PDB file of C-alpha atoms and ligand atoms in Angstrom:
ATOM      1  CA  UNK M  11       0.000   0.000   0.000  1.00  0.00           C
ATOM      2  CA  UNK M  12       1.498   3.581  -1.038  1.00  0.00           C
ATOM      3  CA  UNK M  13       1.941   6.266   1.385  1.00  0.00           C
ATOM      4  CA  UNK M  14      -1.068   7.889   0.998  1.00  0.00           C
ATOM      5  CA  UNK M  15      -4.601   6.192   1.696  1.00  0.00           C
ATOM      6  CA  UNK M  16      -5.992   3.017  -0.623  1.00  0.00           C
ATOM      7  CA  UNK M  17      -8.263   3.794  -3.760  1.00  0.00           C
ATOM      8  CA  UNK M  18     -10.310   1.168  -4.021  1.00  0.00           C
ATOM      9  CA  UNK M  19     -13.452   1.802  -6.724  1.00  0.00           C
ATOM     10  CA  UNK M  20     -16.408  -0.486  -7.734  1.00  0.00           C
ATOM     11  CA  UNK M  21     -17.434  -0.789 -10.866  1.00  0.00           C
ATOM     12  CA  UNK M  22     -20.046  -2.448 -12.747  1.00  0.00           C
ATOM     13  CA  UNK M  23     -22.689  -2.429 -15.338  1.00  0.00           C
ATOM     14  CA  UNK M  24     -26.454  -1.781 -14.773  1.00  0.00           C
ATOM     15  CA  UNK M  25     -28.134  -4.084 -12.269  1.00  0.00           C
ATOM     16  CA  UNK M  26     -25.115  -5.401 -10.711  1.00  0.00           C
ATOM     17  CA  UNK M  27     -25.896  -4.528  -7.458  1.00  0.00           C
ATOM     18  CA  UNK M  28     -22.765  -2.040  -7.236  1.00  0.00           C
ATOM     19  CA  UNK M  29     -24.431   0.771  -5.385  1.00  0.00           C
ATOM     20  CA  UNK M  30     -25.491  -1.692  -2.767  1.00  0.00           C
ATOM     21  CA  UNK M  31     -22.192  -3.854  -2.283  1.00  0.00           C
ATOM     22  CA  UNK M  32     -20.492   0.217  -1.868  1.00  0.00           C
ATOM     23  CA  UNK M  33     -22.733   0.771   0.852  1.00  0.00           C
ATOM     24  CA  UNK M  34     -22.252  -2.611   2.114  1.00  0.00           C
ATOM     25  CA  UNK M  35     -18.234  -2.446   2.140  1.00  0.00           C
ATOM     26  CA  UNK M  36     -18.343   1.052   3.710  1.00  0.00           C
ATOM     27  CA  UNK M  37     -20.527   0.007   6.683  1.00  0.00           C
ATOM     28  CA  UNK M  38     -18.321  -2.837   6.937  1.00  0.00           C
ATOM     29  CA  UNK M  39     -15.119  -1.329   6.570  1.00  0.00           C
ATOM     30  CA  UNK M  40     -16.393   1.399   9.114  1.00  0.00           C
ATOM     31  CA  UNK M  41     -17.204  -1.258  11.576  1.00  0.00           C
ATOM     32  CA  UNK M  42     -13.374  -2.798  11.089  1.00  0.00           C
ATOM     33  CA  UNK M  43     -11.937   0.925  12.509  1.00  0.00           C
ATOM     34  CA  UNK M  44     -10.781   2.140   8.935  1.00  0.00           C
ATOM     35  CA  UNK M  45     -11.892   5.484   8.188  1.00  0.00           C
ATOM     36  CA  UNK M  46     -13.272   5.495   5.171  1.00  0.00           C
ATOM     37  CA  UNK M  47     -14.859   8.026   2.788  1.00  0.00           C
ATOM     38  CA  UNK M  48     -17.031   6.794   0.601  1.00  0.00           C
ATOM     39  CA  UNK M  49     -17.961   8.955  -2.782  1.00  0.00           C
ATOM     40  CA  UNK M  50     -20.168   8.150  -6.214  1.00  0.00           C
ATOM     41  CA  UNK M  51     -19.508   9.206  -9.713  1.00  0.00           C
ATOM     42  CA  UNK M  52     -20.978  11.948 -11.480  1.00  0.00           C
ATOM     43  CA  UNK M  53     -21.504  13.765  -8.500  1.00  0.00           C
ATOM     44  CA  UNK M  54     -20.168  13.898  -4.889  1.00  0.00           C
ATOM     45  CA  UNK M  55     -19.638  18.127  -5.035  1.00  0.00           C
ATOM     46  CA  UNK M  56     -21.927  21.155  -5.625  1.00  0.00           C
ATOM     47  CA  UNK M  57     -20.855  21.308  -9.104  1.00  0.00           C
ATOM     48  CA  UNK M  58     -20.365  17.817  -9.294  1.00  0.00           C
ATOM     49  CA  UNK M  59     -24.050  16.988  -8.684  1.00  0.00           C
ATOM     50  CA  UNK M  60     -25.407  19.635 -11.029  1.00  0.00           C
ATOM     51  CA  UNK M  61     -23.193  18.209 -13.817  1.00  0.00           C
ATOM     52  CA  UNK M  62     -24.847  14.713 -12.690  1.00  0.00           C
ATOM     53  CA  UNK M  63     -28.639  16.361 -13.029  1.00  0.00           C
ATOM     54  CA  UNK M  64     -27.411  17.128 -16.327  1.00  0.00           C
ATOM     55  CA  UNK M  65     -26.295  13.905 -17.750  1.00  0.00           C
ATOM     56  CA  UNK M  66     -28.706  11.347 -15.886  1.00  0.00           C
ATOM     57  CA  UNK M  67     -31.469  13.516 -17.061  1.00  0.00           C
ATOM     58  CA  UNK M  68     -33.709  11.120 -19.102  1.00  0.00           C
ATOM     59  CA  UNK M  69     -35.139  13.538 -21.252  1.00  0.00           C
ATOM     60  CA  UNK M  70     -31.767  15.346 -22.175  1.00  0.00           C
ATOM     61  CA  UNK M  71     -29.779  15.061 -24.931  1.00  0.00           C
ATOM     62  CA  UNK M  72     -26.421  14.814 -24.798  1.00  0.00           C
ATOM     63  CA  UNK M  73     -23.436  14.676 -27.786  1.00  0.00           C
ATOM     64  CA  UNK M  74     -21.465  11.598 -26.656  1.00  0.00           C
ATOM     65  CA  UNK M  75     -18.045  14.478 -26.422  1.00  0.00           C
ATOM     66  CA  UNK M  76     -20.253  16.648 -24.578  1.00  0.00           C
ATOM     67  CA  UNK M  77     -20.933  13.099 -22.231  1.00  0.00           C
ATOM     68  CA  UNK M  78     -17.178  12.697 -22.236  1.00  0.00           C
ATOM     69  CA  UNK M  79     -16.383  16.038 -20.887  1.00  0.00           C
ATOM     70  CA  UNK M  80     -19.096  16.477 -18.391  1.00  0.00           C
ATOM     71  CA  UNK M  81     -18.012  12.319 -16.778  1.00  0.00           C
ATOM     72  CA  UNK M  82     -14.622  14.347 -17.007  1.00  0.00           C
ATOM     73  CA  UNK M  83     -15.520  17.772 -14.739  1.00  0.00           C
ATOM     74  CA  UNK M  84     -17.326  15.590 -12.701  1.00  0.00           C
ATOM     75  CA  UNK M  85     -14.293  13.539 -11.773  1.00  0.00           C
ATOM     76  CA  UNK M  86     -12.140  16.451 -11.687  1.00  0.00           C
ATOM     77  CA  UNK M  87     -13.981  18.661  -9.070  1.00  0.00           C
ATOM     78  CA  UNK M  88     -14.488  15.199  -6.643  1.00  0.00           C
ATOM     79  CA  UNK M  89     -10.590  14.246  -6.853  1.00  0.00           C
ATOM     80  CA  UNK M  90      -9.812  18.363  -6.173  1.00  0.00           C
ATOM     81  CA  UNK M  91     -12.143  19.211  -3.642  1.00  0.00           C
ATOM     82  CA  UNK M  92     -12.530  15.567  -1.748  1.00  0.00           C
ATOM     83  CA  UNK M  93     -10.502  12.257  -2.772  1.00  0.00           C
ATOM     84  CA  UNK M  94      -6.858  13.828  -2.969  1.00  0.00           C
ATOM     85  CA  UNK M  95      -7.331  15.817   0.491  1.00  0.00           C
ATOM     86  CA  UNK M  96      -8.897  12.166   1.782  1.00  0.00           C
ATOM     87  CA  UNK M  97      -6.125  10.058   0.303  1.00  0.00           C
ATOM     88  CA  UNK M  98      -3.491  12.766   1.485  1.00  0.00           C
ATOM     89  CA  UNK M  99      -4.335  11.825   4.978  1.00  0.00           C
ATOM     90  CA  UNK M 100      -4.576   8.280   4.644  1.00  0.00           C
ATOM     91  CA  UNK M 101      -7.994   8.065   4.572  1.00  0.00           C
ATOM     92  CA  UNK M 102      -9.508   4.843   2.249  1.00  0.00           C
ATOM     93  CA  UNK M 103     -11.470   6.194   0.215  1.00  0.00           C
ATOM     94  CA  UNK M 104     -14.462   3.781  -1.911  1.00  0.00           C
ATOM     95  CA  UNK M 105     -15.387   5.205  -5.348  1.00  0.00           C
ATOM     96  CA  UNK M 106     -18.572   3.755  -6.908  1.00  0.00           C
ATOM     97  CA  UNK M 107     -17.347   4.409 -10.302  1.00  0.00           C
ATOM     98  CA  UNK M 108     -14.361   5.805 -11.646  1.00  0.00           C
ATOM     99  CA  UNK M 109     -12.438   5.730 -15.098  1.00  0.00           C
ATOM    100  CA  UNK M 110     -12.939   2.511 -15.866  1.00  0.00           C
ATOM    101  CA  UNK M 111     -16.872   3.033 -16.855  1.00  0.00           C
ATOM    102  CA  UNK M 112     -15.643   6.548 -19.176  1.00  0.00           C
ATOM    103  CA  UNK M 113     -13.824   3.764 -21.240  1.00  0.00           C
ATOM    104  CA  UNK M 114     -16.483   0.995 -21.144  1.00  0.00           C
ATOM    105  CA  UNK M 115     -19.207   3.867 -21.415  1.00  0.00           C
ATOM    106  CA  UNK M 116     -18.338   6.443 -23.439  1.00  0.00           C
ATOM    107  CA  UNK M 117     -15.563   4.564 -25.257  1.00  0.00           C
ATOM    108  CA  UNK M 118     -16.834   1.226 -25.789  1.00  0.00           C
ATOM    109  CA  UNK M 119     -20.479   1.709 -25.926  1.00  0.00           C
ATOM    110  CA  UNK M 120     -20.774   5.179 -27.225  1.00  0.00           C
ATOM    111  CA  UNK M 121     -17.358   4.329 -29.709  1.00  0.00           C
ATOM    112  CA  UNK M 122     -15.729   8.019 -28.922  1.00  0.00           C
ATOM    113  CA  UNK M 123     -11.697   7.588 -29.219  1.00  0.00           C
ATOM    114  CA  UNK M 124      -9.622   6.029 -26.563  1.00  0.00           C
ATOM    115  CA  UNK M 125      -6.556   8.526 -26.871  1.00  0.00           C
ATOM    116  CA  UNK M 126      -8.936  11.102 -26.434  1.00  0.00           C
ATOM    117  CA  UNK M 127     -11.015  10.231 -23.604  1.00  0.00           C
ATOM    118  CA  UNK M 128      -7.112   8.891 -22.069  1.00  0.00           C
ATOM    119  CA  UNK M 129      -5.712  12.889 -22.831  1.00  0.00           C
ATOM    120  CA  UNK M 130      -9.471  14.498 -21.188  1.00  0.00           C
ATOM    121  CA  UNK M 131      -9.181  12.197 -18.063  1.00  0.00           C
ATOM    122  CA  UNK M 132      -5.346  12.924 -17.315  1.00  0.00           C
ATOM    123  CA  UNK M 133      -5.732  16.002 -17.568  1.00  0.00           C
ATOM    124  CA  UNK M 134      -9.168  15.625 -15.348  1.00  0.00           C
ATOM    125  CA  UNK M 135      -7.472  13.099 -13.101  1.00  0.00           C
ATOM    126  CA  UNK M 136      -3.611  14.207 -12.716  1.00  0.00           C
ATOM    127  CA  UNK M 137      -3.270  10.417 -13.283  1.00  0.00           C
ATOM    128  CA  UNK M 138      -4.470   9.232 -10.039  1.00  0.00           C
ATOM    129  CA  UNK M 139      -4.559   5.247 -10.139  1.00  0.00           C
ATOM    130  CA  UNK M 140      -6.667   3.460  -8.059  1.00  0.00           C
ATOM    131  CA  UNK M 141      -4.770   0.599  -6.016  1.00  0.00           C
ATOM    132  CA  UNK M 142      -7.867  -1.857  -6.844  1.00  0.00           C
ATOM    133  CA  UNK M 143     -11.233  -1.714  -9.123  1.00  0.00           C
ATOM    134  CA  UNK M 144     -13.472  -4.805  -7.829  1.00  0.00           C
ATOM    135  CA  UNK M 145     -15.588  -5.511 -11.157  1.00  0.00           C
ATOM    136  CA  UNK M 146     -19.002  -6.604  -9.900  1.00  0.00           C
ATOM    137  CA  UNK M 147     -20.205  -8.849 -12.872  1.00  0.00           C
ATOM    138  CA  UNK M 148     -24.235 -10.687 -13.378  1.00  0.00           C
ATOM    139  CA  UNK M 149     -25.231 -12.426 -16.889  1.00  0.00           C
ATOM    140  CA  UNK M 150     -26.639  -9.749 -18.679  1.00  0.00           C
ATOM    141  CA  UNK M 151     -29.979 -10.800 -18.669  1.00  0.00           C
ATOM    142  CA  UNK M 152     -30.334 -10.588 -15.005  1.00  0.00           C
ATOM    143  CA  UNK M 153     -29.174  -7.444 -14.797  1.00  0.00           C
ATOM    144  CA  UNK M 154     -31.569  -6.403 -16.892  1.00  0.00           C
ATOM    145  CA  UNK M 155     -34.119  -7.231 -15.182  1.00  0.00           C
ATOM    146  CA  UNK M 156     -33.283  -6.037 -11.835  1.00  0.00           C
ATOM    147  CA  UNK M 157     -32.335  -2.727 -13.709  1.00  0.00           C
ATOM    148  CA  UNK M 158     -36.125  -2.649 -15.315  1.00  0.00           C
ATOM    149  CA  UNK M 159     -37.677  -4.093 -12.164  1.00  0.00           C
ATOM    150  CA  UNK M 160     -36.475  -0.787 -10.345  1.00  0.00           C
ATOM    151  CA  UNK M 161     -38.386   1.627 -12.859  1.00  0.00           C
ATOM    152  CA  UNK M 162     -37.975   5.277 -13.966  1.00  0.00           C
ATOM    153  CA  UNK M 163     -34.633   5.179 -15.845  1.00  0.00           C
ATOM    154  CA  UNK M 164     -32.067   7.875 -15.607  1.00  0.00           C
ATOM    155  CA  UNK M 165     -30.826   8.406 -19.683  1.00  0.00           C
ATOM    156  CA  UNK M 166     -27.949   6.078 -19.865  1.00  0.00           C
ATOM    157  CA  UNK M 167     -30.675   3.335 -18.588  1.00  0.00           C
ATOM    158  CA  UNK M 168     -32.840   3.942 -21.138  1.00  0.00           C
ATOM    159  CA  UNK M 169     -30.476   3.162 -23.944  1.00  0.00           C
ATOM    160  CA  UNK M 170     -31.408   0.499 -26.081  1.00  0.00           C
ATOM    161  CA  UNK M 171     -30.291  -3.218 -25.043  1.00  0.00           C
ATOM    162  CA  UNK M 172     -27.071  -3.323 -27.590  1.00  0.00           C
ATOM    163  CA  UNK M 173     -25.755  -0.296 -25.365  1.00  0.00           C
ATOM    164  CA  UNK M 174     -25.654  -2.623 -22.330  1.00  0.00           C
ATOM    165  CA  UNK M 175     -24.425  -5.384 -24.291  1.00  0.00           C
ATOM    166  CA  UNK M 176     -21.805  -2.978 -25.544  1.00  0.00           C
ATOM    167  CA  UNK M 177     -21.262  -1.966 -21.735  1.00  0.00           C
ATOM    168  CA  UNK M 178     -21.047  -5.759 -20.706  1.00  0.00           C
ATOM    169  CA  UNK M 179     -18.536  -6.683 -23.306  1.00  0.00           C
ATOM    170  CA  UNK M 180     -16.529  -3.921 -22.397  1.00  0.00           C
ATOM    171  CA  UNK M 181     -16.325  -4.475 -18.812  1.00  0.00           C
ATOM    172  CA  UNK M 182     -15.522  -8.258 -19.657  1.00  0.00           C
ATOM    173  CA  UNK M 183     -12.934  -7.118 -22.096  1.00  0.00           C
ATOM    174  CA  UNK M 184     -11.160  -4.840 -19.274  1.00  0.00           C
ATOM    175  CA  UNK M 185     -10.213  -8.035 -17.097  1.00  0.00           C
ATOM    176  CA  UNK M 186      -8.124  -9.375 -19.993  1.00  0.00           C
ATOM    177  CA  UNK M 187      -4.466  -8.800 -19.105  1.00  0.00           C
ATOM    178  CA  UNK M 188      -3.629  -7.114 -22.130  1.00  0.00           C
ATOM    179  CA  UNK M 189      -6.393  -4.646 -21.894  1.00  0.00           C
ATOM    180  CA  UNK M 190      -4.978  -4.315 -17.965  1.00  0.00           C
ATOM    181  CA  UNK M 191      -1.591  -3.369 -19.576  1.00  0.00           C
ATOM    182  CA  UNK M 192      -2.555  -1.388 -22.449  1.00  0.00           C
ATOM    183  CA  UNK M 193      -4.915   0.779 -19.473  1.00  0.00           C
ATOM    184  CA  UNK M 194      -2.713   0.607 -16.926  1.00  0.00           C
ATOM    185  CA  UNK M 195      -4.085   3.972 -15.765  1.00  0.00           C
ATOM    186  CA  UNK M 196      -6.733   1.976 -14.580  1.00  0.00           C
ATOM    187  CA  UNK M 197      -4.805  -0.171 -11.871  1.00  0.00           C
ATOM    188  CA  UNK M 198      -6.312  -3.790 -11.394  1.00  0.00           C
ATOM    189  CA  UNK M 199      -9.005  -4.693 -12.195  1.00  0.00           C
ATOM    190  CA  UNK M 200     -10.541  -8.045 -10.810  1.00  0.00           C
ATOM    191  CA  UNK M 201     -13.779  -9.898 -11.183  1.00  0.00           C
ATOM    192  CA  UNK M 202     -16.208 -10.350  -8.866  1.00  0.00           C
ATOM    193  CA  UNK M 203     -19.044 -12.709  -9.438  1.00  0.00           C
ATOM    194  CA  UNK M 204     -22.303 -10.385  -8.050  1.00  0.00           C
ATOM    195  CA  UNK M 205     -24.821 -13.521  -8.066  1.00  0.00           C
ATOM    196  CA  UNK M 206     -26.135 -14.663  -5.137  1.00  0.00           C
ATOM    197  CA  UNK M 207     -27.172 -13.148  -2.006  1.00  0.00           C
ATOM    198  CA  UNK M 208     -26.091  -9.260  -0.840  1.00  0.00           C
ATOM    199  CA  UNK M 209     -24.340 -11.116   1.958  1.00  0.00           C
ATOM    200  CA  UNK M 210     -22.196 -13.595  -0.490  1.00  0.00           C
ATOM    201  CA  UNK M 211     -21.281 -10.527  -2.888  1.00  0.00           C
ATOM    202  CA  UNK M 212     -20.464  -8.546  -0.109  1.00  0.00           C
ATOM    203  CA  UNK M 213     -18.267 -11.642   1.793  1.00  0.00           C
ATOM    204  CA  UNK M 214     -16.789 -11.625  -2.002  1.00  0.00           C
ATOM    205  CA  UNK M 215     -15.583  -8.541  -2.138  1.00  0.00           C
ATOM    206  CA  UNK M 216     -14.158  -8.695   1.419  1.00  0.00           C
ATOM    207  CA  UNK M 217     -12.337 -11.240   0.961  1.00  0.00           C
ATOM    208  CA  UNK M 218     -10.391  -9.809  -2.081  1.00  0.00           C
ATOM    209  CA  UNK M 219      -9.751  -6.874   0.082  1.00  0.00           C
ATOM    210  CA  UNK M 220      -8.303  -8.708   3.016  1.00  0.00           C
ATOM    211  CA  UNK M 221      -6.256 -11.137   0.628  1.00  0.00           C
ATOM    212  CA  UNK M 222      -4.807  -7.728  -0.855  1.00  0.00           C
ATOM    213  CA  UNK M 223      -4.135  -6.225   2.210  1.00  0.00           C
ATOM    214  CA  UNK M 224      -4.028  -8.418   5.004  1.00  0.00           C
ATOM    215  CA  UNK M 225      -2.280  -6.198   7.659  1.00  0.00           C
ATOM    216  CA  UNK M 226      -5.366  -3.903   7.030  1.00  0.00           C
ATOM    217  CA  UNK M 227      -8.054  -5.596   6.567  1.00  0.00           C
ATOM    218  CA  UNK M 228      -8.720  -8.373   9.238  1.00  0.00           C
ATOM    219  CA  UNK M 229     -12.415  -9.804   9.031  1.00  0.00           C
ATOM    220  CA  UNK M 230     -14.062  -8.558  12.221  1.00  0.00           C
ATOM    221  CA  UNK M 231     -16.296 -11.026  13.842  1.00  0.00           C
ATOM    222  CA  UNK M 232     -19.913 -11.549  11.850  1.00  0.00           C
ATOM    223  CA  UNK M 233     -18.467 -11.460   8.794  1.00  0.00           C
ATOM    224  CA  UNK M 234     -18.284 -15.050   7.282  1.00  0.00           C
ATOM    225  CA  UNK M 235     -15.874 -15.379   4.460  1.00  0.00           C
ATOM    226  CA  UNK M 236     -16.736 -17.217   1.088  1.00  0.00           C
ATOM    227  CA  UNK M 237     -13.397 -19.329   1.634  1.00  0.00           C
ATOM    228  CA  UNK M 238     -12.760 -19.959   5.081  1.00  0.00           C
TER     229      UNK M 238
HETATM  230  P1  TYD O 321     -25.857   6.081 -11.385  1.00  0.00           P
HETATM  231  O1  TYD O 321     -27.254   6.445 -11.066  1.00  0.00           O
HETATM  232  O2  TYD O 321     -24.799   6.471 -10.402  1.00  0.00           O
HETATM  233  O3  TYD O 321     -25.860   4.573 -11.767  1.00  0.00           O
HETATM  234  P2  TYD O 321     -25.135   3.309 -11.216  1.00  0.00           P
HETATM  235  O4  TYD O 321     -25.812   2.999  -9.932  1.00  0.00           O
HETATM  236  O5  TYD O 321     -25.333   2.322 -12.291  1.00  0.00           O
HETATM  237  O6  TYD O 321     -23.673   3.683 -11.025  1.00  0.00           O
HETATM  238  O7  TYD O 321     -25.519   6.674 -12.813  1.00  0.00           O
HETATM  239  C1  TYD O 321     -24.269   6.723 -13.330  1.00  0.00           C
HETATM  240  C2  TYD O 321     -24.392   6.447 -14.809  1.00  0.00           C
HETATM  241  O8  TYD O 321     -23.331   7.104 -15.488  1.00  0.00           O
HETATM  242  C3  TYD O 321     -24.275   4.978 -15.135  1.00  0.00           C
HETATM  243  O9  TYD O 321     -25.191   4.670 -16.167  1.00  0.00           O
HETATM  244  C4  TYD O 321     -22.878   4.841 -15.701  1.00  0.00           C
HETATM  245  C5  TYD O 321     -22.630   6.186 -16.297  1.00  0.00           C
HETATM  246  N1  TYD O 321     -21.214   6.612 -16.358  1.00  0.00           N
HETATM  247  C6  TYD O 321     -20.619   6.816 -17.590  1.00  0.00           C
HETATM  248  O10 TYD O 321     -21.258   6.636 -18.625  1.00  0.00           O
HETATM  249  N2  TYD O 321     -19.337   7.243 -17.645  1.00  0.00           N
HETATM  250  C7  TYD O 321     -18.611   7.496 -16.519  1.00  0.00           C
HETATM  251  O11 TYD O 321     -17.425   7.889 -16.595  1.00  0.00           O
HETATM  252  C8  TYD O 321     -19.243   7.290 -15.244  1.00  0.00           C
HETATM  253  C9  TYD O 321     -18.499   7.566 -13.968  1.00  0.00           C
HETATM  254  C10 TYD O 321     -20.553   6.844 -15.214  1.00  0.00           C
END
């Protein structure tokens, strides 16, 4: 672990379950005595959030640059105003989204350049890595259906299904370990199967984290792990 505190994001299609498992492993992680602060993408600042009204609004209509760029102010007022201070202190700090879904998102599924969304994002991001991305993955399919089970899409929801296939391959293709090297702005990326129960994902996750970084995270008591 660097000097500063871990950056550790979660990332995910549609439906995964992401936005649960984040809340999950930031309870959790609270209750094993890290301090923790725990941000989402767009958003997370005054301008951030207004910039996130603007893109998630389902009756908008965005270029896929203008997308880019706006996914790209977002980031850089949250790792300004919040993550860097955090990480400067040694804080942890859990991102539900981070670069890795501009790439699958806007690159991928919307087909904008990757040079160019790499050149918006350094200069957006200074080129702050994150130390671990845990890839929450579900058949497509399912996801799907918890997505349209929850109702009212945002815009990006409401894309048509070959979006979110396009989404799904290219979170798939970002475990490869050529895509891993050819990214490596992105740091690791590993897979984590989000089937099952909340509990099993979230037992998952942990048990990536503690495998990573043992001296810090020790399983407190009432947390079952998927291997022991
Ligand atoms: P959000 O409501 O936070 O959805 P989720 O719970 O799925 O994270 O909406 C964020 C949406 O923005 C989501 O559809 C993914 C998309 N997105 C991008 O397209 N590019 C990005 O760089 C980021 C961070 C998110």
């Amino acid at each position: 672990m660097s000097i500063r505190g871990p950056l550790v994001v979660l990332e995910g299609g549609e439906g995964v379950g992401k936005t649960t498992q984040w809340e999950r492993l930031r309870e959790w992680l609270r209750a094993s005595g890290q301090t923790v602060l725990a941000l989402r993408e767009p958003g997370g600042t005054p301008p951030g959030d207004t910039i996130r009204t603007l893109l998630l609004d389902p009756v908008g209509a965005l270029a896929p640059e203008t997308e880019a760029l706006l996914f790209a102010a977002s980031r850089a007022e949250l790792l300004t105003r919040a993550v860097r201070p955090a990480l400067a202190q040694g804080t942890l700090v859990l991102l539900d989204r981070y670069l890795l879904s501009t790439y699958v998102y806007q690159g991928v599924a919307r087909g904008l350049n990757t040079d160019a969304l790499r050149a918006i994002n350094q200069f957006a991001t200074g080129g702050l890595v994150p130390d671990l991305t845990l890839l929450l993955s579900l058949p497509l399919d399912e996801a799907q259906r918890r997505t349209k089970a929850r109702g009212a899409p945002d815009r990006l929801e409401q894309e048509p299904d070959g979006f979110h296939a396009r989404v799904a391959a290219g979170f798939s293709e970002a475990l490869t370990a050529e895509w891993q090297q050819t990214h490596s702005e992105c740091g690791p990326i590993v897979l984590v199967d989000a089937s099952g129960t909340r509990e099993e994902v979230t037992a998952r996750c942990i048990d990536i984290l503690a495998s990573r970084w043992p001296e810090h995270f020790a399983r407190p008591a009432g947390i079952t792990s998927q291997t022991a």
